[in-house]
Every structure is written in structure tokens, then in C-alpha cells.
Coordinates of C-alpha atoms in Angstrom, one line a residue:
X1 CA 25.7 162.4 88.0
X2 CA 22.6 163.3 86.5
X3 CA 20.5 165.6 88.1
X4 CA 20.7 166.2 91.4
X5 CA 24.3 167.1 93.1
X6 CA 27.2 165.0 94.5
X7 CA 29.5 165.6 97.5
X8 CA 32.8 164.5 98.7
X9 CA 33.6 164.7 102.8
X10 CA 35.4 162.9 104.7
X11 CA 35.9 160.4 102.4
X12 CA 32.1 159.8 101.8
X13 CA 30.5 160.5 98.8
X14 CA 26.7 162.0 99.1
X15 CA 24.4 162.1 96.1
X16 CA 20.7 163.7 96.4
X17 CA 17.8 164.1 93.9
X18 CA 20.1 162.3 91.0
X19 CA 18.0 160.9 88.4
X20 CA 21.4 158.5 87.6
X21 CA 24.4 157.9 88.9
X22 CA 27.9 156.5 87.1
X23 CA 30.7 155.4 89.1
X24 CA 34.3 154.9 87.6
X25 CA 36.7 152.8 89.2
X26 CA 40.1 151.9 88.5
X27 CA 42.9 150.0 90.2
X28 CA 46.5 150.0 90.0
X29 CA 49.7 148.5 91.4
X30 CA 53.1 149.2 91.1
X31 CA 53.8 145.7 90.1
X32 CA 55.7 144.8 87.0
X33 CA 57.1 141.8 85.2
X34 CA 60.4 142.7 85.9
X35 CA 62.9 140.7 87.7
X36 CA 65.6 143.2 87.6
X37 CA 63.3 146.0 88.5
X38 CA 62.4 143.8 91.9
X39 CA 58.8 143.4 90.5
X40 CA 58.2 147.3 91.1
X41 CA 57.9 149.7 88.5
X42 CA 58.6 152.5 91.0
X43 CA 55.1 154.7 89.5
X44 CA 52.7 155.1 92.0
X45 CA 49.4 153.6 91.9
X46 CA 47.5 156.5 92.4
X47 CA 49.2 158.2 89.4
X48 CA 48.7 155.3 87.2
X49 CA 44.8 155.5 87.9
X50 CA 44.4 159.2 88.2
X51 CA 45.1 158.8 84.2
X52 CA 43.2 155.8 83.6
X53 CA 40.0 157.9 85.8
X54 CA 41.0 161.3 83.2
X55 CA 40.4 159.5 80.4
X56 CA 37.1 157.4 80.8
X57 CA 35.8 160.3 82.5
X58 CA 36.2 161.9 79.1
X59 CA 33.9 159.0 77.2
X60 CA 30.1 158.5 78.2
X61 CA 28.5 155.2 80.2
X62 CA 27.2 154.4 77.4
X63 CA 30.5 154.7 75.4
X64 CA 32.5 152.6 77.5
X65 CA 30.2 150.0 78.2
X66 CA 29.9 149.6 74.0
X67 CA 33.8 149.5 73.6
X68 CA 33.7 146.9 76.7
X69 CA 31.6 144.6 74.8
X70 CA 33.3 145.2 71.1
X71 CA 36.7 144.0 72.9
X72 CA 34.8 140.9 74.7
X73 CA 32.7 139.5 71.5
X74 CA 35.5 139.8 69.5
X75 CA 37.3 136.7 71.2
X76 CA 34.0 135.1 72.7
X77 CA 32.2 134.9 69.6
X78 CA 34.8 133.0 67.7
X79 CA 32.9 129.8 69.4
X80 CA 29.7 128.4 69.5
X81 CA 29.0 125.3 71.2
X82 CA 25.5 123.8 70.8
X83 CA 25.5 120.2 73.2
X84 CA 21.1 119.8 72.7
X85 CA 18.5 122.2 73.3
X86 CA 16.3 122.1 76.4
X87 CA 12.7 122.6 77.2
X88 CA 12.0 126.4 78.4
X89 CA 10.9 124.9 81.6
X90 CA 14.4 124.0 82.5
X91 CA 16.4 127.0 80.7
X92 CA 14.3 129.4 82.5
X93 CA 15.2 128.2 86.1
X94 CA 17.3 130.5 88.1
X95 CA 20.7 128.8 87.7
X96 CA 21.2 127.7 91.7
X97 CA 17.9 125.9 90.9
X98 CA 18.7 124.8 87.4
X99 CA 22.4 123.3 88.9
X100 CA 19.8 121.3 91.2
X101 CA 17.8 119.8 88.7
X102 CA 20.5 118.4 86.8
X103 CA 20.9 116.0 89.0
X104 CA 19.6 113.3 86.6
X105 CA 22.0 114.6 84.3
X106 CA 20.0 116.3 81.3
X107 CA 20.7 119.6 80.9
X108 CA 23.3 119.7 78.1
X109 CA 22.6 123.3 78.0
X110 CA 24.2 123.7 80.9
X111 CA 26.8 121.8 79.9
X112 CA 27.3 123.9 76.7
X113 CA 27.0 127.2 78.8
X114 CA 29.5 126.0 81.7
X115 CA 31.9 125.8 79.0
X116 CA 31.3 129.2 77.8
X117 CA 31.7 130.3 81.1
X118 CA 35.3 128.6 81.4
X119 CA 35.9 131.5 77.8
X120 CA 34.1 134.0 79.9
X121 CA 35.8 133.8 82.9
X122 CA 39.5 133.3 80.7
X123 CA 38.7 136.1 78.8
X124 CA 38.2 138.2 82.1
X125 CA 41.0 137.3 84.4
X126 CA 44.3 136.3 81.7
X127 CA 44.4 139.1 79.3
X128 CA 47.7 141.0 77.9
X129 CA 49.1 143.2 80.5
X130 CA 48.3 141.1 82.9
X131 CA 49.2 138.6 85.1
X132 CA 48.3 134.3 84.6
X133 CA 45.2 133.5 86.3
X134 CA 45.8 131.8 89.6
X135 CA 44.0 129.4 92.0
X136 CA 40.8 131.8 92.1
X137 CA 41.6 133.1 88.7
X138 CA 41.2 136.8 89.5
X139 CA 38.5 136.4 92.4
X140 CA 40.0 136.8 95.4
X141 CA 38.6 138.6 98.5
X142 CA 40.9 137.8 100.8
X143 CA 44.8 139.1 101.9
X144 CA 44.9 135.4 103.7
X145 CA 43.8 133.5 100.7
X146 CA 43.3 129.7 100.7
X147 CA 47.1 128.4 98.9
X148 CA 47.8 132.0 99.0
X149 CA 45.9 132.5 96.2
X150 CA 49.1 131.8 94.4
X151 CA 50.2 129.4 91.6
X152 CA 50.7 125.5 91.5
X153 CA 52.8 123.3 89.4
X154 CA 51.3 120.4 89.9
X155 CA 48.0 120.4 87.8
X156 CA 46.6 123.9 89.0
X157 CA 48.2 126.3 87.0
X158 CA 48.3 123.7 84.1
X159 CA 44.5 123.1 84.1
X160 CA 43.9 126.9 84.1
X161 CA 45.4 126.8 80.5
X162 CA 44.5 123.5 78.8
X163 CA 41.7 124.9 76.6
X164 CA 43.0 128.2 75.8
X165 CA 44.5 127.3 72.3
X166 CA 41.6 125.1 71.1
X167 CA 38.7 127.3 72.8
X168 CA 40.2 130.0 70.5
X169 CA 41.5 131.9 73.0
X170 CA 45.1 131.7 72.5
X171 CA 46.3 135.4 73.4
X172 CA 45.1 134.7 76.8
X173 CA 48.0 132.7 76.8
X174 CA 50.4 135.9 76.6
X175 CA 50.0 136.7 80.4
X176 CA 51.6 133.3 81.6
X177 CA 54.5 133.0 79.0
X178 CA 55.4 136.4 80.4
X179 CA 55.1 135.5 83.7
X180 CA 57.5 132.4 82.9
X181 CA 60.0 134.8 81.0
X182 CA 59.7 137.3 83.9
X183 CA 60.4 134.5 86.5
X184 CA 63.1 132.7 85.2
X185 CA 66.1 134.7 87.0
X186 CA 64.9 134.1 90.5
X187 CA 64.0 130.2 89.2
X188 CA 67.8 129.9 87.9
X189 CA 69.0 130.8 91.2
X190 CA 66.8 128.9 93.1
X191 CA 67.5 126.0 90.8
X192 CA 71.1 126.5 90.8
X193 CA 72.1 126.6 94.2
X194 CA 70.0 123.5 95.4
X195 CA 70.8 121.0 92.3
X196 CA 73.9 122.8 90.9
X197 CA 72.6 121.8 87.4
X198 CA 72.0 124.4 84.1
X199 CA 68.8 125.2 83.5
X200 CA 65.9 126.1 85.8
X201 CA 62.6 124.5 87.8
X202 CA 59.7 125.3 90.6
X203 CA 58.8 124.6 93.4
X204 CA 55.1 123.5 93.5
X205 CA 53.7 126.8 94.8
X206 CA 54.9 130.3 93.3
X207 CA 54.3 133.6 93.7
X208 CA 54.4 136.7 91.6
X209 CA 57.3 137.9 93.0
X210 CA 60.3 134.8 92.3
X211 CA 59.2 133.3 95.3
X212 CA 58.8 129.6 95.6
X213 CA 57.0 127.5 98.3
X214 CA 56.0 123.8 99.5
X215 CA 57.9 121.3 97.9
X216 CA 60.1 121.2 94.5
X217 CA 58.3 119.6 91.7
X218 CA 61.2 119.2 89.4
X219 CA 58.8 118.3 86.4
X220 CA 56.6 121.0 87.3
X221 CA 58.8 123.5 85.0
X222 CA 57.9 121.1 81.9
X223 CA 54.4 120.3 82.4
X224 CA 53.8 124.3 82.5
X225 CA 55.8 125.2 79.8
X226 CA 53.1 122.4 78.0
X227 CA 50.8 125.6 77.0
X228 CA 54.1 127.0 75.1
X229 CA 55.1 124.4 73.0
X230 CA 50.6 123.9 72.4
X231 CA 50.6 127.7 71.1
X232 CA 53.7 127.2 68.6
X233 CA 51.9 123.7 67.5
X234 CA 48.5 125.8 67.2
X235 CA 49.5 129.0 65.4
X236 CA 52.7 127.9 63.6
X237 CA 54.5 131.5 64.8
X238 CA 58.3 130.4 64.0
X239 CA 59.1 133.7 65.3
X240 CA 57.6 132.4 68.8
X241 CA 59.5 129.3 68.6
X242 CA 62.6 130.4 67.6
X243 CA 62.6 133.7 70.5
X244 CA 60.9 132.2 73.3
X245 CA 59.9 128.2 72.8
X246 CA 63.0 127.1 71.8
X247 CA 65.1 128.9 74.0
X248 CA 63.3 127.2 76.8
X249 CA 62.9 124.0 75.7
X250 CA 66.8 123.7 75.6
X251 CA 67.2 125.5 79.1
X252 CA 64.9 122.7 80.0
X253 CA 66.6 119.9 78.6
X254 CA 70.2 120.9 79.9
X255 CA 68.7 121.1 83.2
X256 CA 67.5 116.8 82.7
X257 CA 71.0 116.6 81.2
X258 CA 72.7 117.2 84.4
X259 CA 70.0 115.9 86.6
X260 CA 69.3 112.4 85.4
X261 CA 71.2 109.5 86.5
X262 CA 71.4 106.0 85.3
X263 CA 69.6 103.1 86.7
X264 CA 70.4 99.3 87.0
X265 CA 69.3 98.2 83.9
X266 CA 71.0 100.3 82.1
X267 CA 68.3 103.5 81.6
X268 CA 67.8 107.1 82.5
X269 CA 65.9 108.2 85.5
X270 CA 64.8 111.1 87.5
X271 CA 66.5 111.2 91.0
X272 CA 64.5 111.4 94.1
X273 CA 60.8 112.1 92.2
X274 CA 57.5 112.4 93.3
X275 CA 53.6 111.6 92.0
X276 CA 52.0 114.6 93.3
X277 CA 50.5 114.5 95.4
X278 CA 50.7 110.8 96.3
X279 CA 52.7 108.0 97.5
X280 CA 56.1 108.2 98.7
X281 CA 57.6 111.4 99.3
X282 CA 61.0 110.6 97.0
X283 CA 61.8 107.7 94.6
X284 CA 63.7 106.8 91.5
X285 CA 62.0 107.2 88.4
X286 CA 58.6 107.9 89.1
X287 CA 56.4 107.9 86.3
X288 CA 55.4 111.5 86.4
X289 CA 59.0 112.1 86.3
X290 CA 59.7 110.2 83.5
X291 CA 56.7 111.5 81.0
X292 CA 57.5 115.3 81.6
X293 CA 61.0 114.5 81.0
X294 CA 60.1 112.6 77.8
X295 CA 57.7 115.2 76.7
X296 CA 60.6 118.0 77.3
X297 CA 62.7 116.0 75.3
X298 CA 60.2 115.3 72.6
X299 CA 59.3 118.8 71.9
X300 CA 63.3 120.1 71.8
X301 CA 63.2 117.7 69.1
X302 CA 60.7 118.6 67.0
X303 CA 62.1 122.5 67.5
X304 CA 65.5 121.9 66.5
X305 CA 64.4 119.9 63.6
X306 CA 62.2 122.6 62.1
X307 CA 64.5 125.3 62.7
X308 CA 67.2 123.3 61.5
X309 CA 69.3 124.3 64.2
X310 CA 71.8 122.9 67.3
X311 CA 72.2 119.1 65.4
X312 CA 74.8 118.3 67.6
X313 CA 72.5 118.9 70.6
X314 CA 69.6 117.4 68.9
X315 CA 71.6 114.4 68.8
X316 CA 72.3 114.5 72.7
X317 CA 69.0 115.1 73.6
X318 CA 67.7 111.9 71.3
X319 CA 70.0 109.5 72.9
X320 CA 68.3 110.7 76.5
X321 CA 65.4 110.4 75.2
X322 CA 66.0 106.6 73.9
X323 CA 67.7 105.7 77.2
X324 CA 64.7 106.9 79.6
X325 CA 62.9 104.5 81.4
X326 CA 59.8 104.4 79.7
X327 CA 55.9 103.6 81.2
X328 CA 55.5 99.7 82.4
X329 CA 52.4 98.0 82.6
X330 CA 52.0 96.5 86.2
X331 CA 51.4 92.8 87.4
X332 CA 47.3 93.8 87.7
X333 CA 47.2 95.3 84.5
X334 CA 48.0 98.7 85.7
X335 CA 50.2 101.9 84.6
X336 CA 52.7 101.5 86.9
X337 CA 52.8 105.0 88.9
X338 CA 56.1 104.0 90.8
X339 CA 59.3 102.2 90.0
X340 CA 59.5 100.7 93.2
X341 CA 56.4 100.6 95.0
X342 CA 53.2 99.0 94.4
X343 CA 49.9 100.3 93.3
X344 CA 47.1 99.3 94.9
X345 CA 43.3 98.5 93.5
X346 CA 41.5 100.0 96.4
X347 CA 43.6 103.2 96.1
X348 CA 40.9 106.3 95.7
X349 CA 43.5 109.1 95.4
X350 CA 42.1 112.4 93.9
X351 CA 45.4 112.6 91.7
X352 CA 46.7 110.5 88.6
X353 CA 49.7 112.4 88.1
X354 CA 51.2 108.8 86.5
X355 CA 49.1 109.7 83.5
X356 CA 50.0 113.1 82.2
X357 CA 51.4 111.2 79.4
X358 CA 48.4 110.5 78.5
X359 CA 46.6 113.8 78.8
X360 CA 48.1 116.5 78.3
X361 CA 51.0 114.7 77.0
X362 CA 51.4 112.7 74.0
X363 CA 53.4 109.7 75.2
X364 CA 50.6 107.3 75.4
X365 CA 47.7 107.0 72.8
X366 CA 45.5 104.5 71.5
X367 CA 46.7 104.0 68.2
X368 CA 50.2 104.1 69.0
X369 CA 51.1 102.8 72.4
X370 CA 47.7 100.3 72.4
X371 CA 49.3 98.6 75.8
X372 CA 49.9 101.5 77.6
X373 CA 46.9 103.4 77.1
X374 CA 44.8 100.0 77.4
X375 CA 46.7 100.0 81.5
X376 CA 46.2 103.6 82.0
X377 CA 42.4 103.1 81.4
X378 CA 42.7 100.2 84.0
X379 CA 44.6 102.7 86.6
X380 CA 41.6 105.2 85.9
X381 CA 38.7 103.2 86.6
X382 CA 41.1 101.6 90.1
X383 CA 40.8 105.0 91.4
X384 CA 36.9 104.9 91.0
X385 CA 34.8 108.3 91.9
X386 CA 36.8 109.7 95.0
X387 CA 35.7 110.2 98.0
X388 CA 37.4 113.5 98.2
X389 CA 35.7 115.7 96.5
X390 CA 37.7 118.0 94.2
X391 CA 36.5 119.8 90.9
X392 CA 39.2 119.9 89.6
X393 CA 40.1 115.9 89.7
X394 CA 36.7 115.2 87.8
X395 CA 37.9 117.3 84.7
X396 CA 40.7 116.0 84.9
X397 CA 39.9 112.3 84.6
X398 CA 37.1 113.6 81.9
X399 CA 40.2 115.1 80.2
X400 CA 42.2 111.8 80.0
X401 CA 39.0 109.3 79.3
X402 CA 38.4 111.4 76.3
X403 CA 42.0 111.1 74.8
X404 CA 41.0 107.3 75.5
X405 CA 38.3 107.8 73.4
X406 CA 35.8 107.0 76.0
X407 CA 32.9 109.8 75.7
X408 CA 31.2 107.8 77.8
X409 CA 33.4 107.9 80.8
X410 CA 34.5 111.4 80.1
X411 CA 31.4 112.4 80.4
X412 CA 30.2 110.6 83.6
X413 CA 33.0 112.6 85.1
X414 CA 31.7 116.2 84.1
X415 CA 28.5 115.1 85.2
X416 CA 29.7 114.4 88.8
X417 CA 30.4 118.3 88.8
X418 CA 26.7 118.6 89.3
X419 CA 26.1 115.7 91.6
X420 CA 28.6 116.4 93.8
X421 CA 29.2 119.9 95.6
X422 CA 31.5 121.5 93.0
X423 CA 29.4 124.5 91.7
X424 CA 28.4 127.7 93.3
X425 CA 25.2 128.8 92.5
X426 CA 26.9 131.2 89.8
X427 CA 28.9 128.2 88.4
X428 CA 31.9 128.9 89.7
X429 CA 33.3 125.9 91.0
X430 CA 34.2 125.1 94.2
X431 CA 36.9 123.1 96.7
X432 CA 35.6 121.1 99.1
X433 CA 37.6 118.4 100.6
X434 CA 35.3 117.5 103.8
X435 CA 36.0 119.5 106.6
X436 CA 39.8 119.8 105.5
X437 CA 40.5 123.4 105.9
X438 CA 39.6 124.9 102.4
X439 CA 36.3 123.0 102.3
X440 CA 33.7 125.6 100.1
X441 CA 36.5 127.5 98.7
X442 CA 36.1 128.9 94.7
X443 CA 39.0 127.0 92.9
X444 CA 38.8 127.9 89.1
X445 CA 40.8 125.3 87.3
X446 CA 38.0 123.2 87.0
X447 CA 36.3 125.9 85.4
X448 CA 39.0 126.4 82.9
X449 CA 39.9 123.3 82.7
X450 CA 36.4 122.0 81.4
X451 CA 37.5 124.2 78.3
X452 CA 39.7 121.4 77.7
X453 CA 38.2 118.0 78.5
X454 CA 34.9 119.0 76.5
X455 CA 37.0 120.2 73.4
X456 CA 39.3 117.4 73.7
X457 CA 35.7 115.0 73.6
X458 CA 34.8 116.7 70.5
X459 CA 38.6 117.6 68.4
X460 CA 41.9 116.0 68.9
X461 CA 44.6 117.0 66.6
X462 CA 47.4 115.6 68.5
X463 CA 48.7 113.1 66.7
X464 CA 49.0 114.9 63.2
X465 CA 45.6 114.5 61.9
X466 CA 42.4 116.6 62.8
X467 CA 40.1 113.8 64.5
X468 CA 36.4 114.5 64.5
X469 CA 34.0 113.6 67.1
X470 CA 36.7 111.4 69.0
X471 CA 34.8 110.6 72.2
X472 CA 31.1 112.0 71.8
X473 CA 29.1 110.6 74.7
X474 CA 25.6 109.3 74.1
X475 CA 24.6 111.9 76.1
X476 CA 25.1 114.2 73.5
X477 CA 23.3 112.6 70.6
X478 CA 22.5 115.6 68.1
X479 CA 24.5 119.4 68.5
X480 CA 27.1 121.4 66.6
X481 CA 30.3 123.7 67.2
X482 CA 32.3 126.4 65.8
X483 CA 35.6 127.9 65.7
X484 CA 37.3 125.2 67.8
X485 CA 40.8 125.2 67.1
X486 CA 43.3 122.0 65.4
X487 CA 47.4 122.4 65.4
X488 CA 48.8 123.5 62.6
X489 CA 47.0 126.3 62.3
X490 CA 43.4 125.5 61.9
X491 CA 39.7 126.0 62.7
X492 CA 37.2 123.9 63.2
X493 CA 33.1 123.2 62.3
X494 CA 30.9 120.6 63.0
X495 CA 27.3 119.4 62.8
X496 CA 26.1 115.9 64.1
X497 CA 23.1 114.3 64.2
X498 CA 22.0 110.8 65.8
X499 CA 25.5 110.6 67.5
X500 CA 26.7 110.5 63.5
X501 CA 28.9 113.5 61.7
X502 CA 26.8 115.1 59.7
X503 CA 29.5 117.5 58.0
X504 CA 32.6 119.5 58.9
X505 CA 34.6 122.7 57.5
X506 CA 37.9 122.8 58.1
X507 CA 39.6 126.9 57.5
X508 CA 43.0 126.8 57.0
X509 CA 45.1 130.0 59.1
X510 CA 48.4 129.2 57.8
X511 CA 47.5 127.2 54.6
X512 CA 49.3 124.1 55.7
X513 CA 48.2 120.4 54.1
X514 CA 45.8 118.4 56.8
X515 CA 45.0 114.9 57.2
X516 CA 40.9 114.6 58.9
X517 CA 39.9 111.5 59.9
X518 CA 36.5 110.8 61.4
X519 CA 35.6 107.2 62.4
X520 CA 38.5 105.4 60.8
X521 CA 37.7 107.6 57.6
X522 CA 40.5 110.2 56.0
X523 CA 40.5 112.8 53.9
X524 CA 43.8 115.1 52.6
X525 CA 43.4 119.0 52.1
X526 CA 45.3 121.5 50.7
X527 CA 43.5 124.7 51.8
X528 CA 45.5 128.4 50.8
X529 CA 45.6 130.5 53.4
X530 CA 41.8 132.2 54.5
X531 CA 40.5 129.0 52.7
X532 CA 37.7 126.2 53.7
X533 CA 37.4 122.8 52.3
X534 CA 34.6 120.8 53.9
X535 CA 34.7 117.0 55.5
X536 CA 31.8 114.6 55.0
X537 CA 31.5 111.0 55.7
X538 CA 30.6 110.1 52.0
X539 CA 33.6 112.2 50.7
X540 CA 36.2 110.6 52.8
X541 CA 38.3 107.7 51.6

């Protein structure tokens, strides 16, 4: 305090005649990432705090408050994301009101600054020492949480992490990969004793503890594990690969090895599947199956290949890779989402779990599987604008209609965020599922995962090129960003005007060779390392 005196009794605290008043706080488990220590570091809270209370007592307000916001702008700053500029009558609206107003779908502002709120919002709940941001991301007021508050497999904890590489935030990452390392004993078990294979998998709900709830979602294991072969792709850290990627990705694919049996015709196919959370409760070779698998497979490829290691393996894991049943086109021009049984066109389901090769897999693209993405685009606009309302499914389906290459569509579905109940008056969005149980509940992922369905509508580097401006909406005629991320290691500028590039700098991290393309025009770098070389429509070939 200052001025005045402060008193302690009872438990209350009394302050009189202070002219200010600064209150510390700090909070402490005994939790650790430690399977073999049960998840309990065996330190008491209160002597873990009673330190952390010593030493900022030792440091002024204004101090601490100045080395807060040195951490923070040092990873929030790296991007800037200008969508169009609004009049000051709109920007000045209280945001509850300005959330209102958007209802005709004009604030782009607000577009821009809900995105840097999915950074914000990362940067404050999924930082080192830490644990992964859950289904309320670190917000959670409740010991009987909605879900538990816990973890799912399914898309949930997937979404949370989609934009965390190319929003520049990739050591946000560090929290989950240790979580997965930390996990993996109880998992094996688990694993183990109900499909007596190698290798390791979830359940769709987790907990901090190697617990695992409702329902095994065999791919689950691979789709999250997506965010640690993205980090490798983005940052090029062999060391990463060959310690902790790698590793996994074979644990993974010894686990399909023993798992997958062979089908009529002759191919490989996932046992007893699901399409979360959709459809049948168990069939043969469901497509969700059959994309993780692929992916899994995919990626221990690449791996092996650039660490020159395991050939023999690498040879195993390409002929189960060859012989998986692959995505079918169906008899209405569909992505078939079962092996078995039908899809409908009336069906409004709030998940498309048959297109995670699409986004955030690599399976099915434009360019190179032109039938498959051309029926996954007919599956998407099937499913229509649900009546169950679920943020989450709207960034989703943004996600995947911009690795289309439809800005258009991807953007209709971001804007449905603001027509339809999905945002709190402080942006964070919200669950609501019409009377359901968990209707009005704060869900973050569609929060985070806007990080990724408006990068992806502005960068894709997926395919090994850096693609420019893929799937700009209309909406969006004129803006710029900075310091999005590419894989292989680079970053990204960009300036366009009248829906048109107007110029781009690519900086090189790692000093690898890049292909940029922008509107069916290329151009080759070879940028050292710390070097720029800049992209222009007129100096493209």
C-alpha cells in the first residue's frame, strides 16, 4: 500500500486512508508432467508461491507490469493483420454493440482484431511450463466444468492449435508436445491392453492425469500429433524431428501396422472406425480412418527419408500406404464419408470429419487430387449452414473452403460467427447447441481456430510452394499482413489492393530455396539466412 495502513484478521484484509493499493497474486499446484512421478511433484503449493509472492514483492507495480508487456509484445507483435479500415463511428462502439452491428457483415476490423484475439488469448493460456489449452482454453470457473473442461481428440484440441505455427506463435506449441510426451505411458497401456497392438492412441476425451474418457478415437492420436509434424515442416529443427517427431511418427505407424486388416478388394482398412461424431457407431474403413492413417504414414515418410534412416521400415510403411483404401467419390457427386453406408443430401450434421484430408491434412487438394477435392466441395455445401449452432463447426468449414480456394465461402462461414450466437460480448466464443445442456458455454477453439482458417485464406505453403492470396474473399478488397509464417522456414509480407497483390517479401529463417506462386505466377529464391527477396506480379515468370 500506499498511504494509509493494511490489516490482516481472520482471513480479511482491511485497508484505510490508502492513496493506492497493489495486490500480488500467485497460484500453484503440485501438478507435473510426469507420468512416473504420478503427475505430482510432491512440493507444496503454498511453498511454490510463497517464492513466486518473495520475489515480485521485491520489484515495483510499475516494474512488473513493464516486464509483463516486454514478454507479451515480443510474440504478439511479430503480426499485423490489416483486413480494411472502418469509419470511427463503428470502431468506437463498445464491442457487445459493435458484435451487433455487424450483422450486415462489414466490419473487417473486427474481423482483423478477432484474429488477434485468437494470438492474444494463445499467448495467455499455452505458454512453456504449462499445460495445452483445453476446451475453455484457461477460463474456467467451474470444478463441474462443461466436458470437464478437459481435452478432445476429435477436432477440439486440434483446432486449439491449427494457427499456432503460421500466426507466428509456434513456442506455444511446447505445452501440448509435452503433454503428448508426458502422456504416452498411461496411453501405451491403455492402448495395449484393449487392442494388443505396438504403439499408442486416445480416447476422445483426456485428462491431465493419463486418464481417458467417452469413446476411443483411434485416429485421434494422429490428427493431434498433426501440430508436431506442422512445427518440424515450419522451423526445419532436425533436432526436433529426429528426438521427438520421428520417434512418434514410427510409434504411430507400428500401432496401424498391427491394427489394419485387409478388405475384399484387396486393400487396407481401419477396423471398426468412426466419423466423429456422426453416423454409425463402428464400420470398416471409414474415411476419417483412412486419411489420418494415410497422413501418419505420409509424414513417417518424409522423416525417414530426410534423416536417412530405418529404409527397411520406410519400405514397410510405403507398401501400407499404397494398399490403403483411398477417398471415393460417391454416386451424387459426394466424398464418400463411409464405406458402407450412404450419405445423404439433406444431412445438416455440425461435423465433416470425412474431410480432414482436406484440411488440416494434405491428402486432397486442388491441383493434385482435382476429383476429390471437386466432391469434397459438393459434401460441404450438402451439409448447408447447420441448424446446430456450434462455433467451432463454422471455422472449421471456413478452414477447408479456403484450402478449396473458395474465399468466398470461407468467408460466409466466419461471418456466420456474428450472425449467429457464437460471441460473448468480449469475443470469446461461445457453445450453444439449443437447449442441449451446454447451450451458452465459452468453447475457445473457435477462437483459436480462426487463427487458422483466416491465415490459411491469405498463405498456404502446403504443397511446397508459398501461395499468395489463395482464397481472398471480396469482402476483403484492399489490406495487408505481416509476419505470417510458410514451411520451410519462412515469413511472410503482403500488401493488396483492389482484390490484386500489390507486392510481397518473403525473409528466409533457415536460408532454404522457395518456389512463390501468386495467381498461377512463380518465382524461385535463394534467400541466405536473415535475408528478404521480394515477390511482385510483374517480376514473376
Amino acid at each position: 500500500n500506499s498511504g494509509g495502513t493494511v490489516t490482516s484478521t481472520g482471513g480479511v484484509v482491511s485497508f484505510t486512508n490508502c492513496t493506492s493499493l497493489t495486490i500480488l497474486v500467485a497460484l500453484a499446484t503440485d501438478y507435473v508432467m510426469d507420468y512416473s512421478k504420478s503427475y505430482h511433484s510432491g512440493i507444496a503449493p503454498a511453498t511454490t508461491v510463497a517464492v513466486q509472492i518473495a520475489a515480485a514483492t521485491a520489484k515495483s507495480y510499475s516494474t512488473l507490469k513493464a516486464a509483463h508487456i516486454a514478454d507479451f509484445q515480443h510474440y504478439f507483435n511479430r503480426v499485423s493483420l490489416n483486413l480494411g479500415s472502418e469509419p470511427s463511428s463503428r470502431t468506437n462502439l463498445p464491442t457487445d454493440q459493435r458484435i451487433i452491428a455487424n450483422s450486415a457483415d462489414d466490419d473487417h476490423d473486427l474481423e482483423a482484431l478477432l484474429y488477434q484475439y485468437g494470438r492474444y488469448l494463445m499467448l495467455s493460456s499455452s505458454r512453456s511450463n504449462g499445460v495445452p489449452s483445453n476446451l475453455q482454453g484457461l477460463w474456467n470457473d467451474s470444478n463441474t466444468a462443461p466436458w470437464h473442461s478437459d481435452y478432445h481428440t476429435d477436432i477440439n484440441i486440434q483446432m486449439n492449435y491449427w494457427g499456432a505455427e503460421v500466426a507466428n506463435l509456434s513456442e506455444c506449441t511446447a505445452p501440448l508436445f509435452n503433454y503428448i510426451q508426458s502422456q504416452l505411458p498411461a496411453w501405451r497401456w491403455a492402448t495395449s491392453n484393449a487392442f494388443h497392438t505396438r504403439g499408442w492412441s486416445v480416447r476422445t476425451s483426456l485428462n491431465l492425469n493419463g486418464g481417458m474418457g467417452w469413446n476411443w478415437d483411434l485416429p485421434g492420436a494422429d490428427w493431434m500429433c498433426m501440430p508436431v509434424w506442422e512445427h518440424y515442416y515450419y522451423t526445419g529443427d532436425t533436432n526436433f524431428l529426429r528426438n521427438y517427431a520421428y520417434p512418434m511418427a514410427k510409434e504411430l505407424c507400428e500401432f496401424w501396422q498391427d491394427r489394419l486388416i485387409t478388405n475384399s478388394d484387396g486393400t487396407l482398412v481401419s477396423p471398426q472406425g468412426w466419423s466423429p461424431e456422426h453416423g454409425p457407431s463402428a464400420e470398416n474403413g471409414v474415411t476419417y480412418d483412412q486419411e489420418l492413417v494415410w497422413d501418419v504414414f505420409d509424414n513417417y515418410l518424409r522423416f525417414s527419408s530426410i534423416l536417412n534412416t530405418d529404409s527397411v521400415y520406410r519400405a514397410t510403411v510405403q507398401d501400407l500406404q499404397n494398399r490403403l483404401l483411398k477417398p471415393r467419390v460417391g454416386p451424387w457427386g459426394e466424398l464418400r464419408e463411409w464405406l458402407y453406408t450412404a450419405d445423404s443430401q439433406t444431412d445438416e450434421h455440425r461435423h465433416t470429419s470425412h474431410l480432414v484430408g482436406v484440411y488440416p491434412g494434405h491428402q486432397i487438394t486442388p491441383d493434385g487430387t482435382p476429383a476429390l477435392a471437386k466432391a469434397a466441395a459438393v459434401s460441404l455445401i450438402a451439409r448447408g449452414d447447420p441448424g446446430e449452432v456450434c462455433e467451432w463447426q463454422f471455422v472449421n468449414r471456413a478452414a477447408i473452403w479456403a484450402r478449396l480456394g473458395n474465399g468466398e465461402q470461407a468467408h460466409h462461414r466466419l461471418a456466420l460467427l456474428f450472425s449467429n450466437p457464437c460471441l460473448e460480448p468480449n469475443l470469446l466464443c461461445r457453445y450453444s447447441d439449443s437447449g442441449g445442456g451446454y447451450d451458452g458455454v465459452p468453447q475457445l477453439d473457435g477462437n483459436f481456430g480462426i487463427l487458422g482458417s483466416i491465415s490459411e485464406m491469405l498463405l498456404q505453403s502446403y504443397e511446397g510452394e508459398i501461395v499468395l492470396l489463395p482464397a481472398l474473399p471480396s469482402a476483403w478488397p484492399s489490406g495487408s499482413v505481416t509476419g505470417l509464417r510458410a514451411r520451410g522456414g519462412f515469413s511472410v509480407d503482403m500488401t493488396w489492393t483492389n482484390s490484386h497483390l500489390i507486392s510481397a517479401t518473403i525473409h528466409s529463417i533457415n536460408g532454404t530455396n522457395c518456389i512463390v506462386q501468386y495467381g498461377g505466377l512463380t518465382n524461385q529464391f535463394d534467400i541466405p539466412p536473415g535475408g528478404s527477396a521480394q515477390f511482385t506480379p510483374h517480376n514473376s515468370n
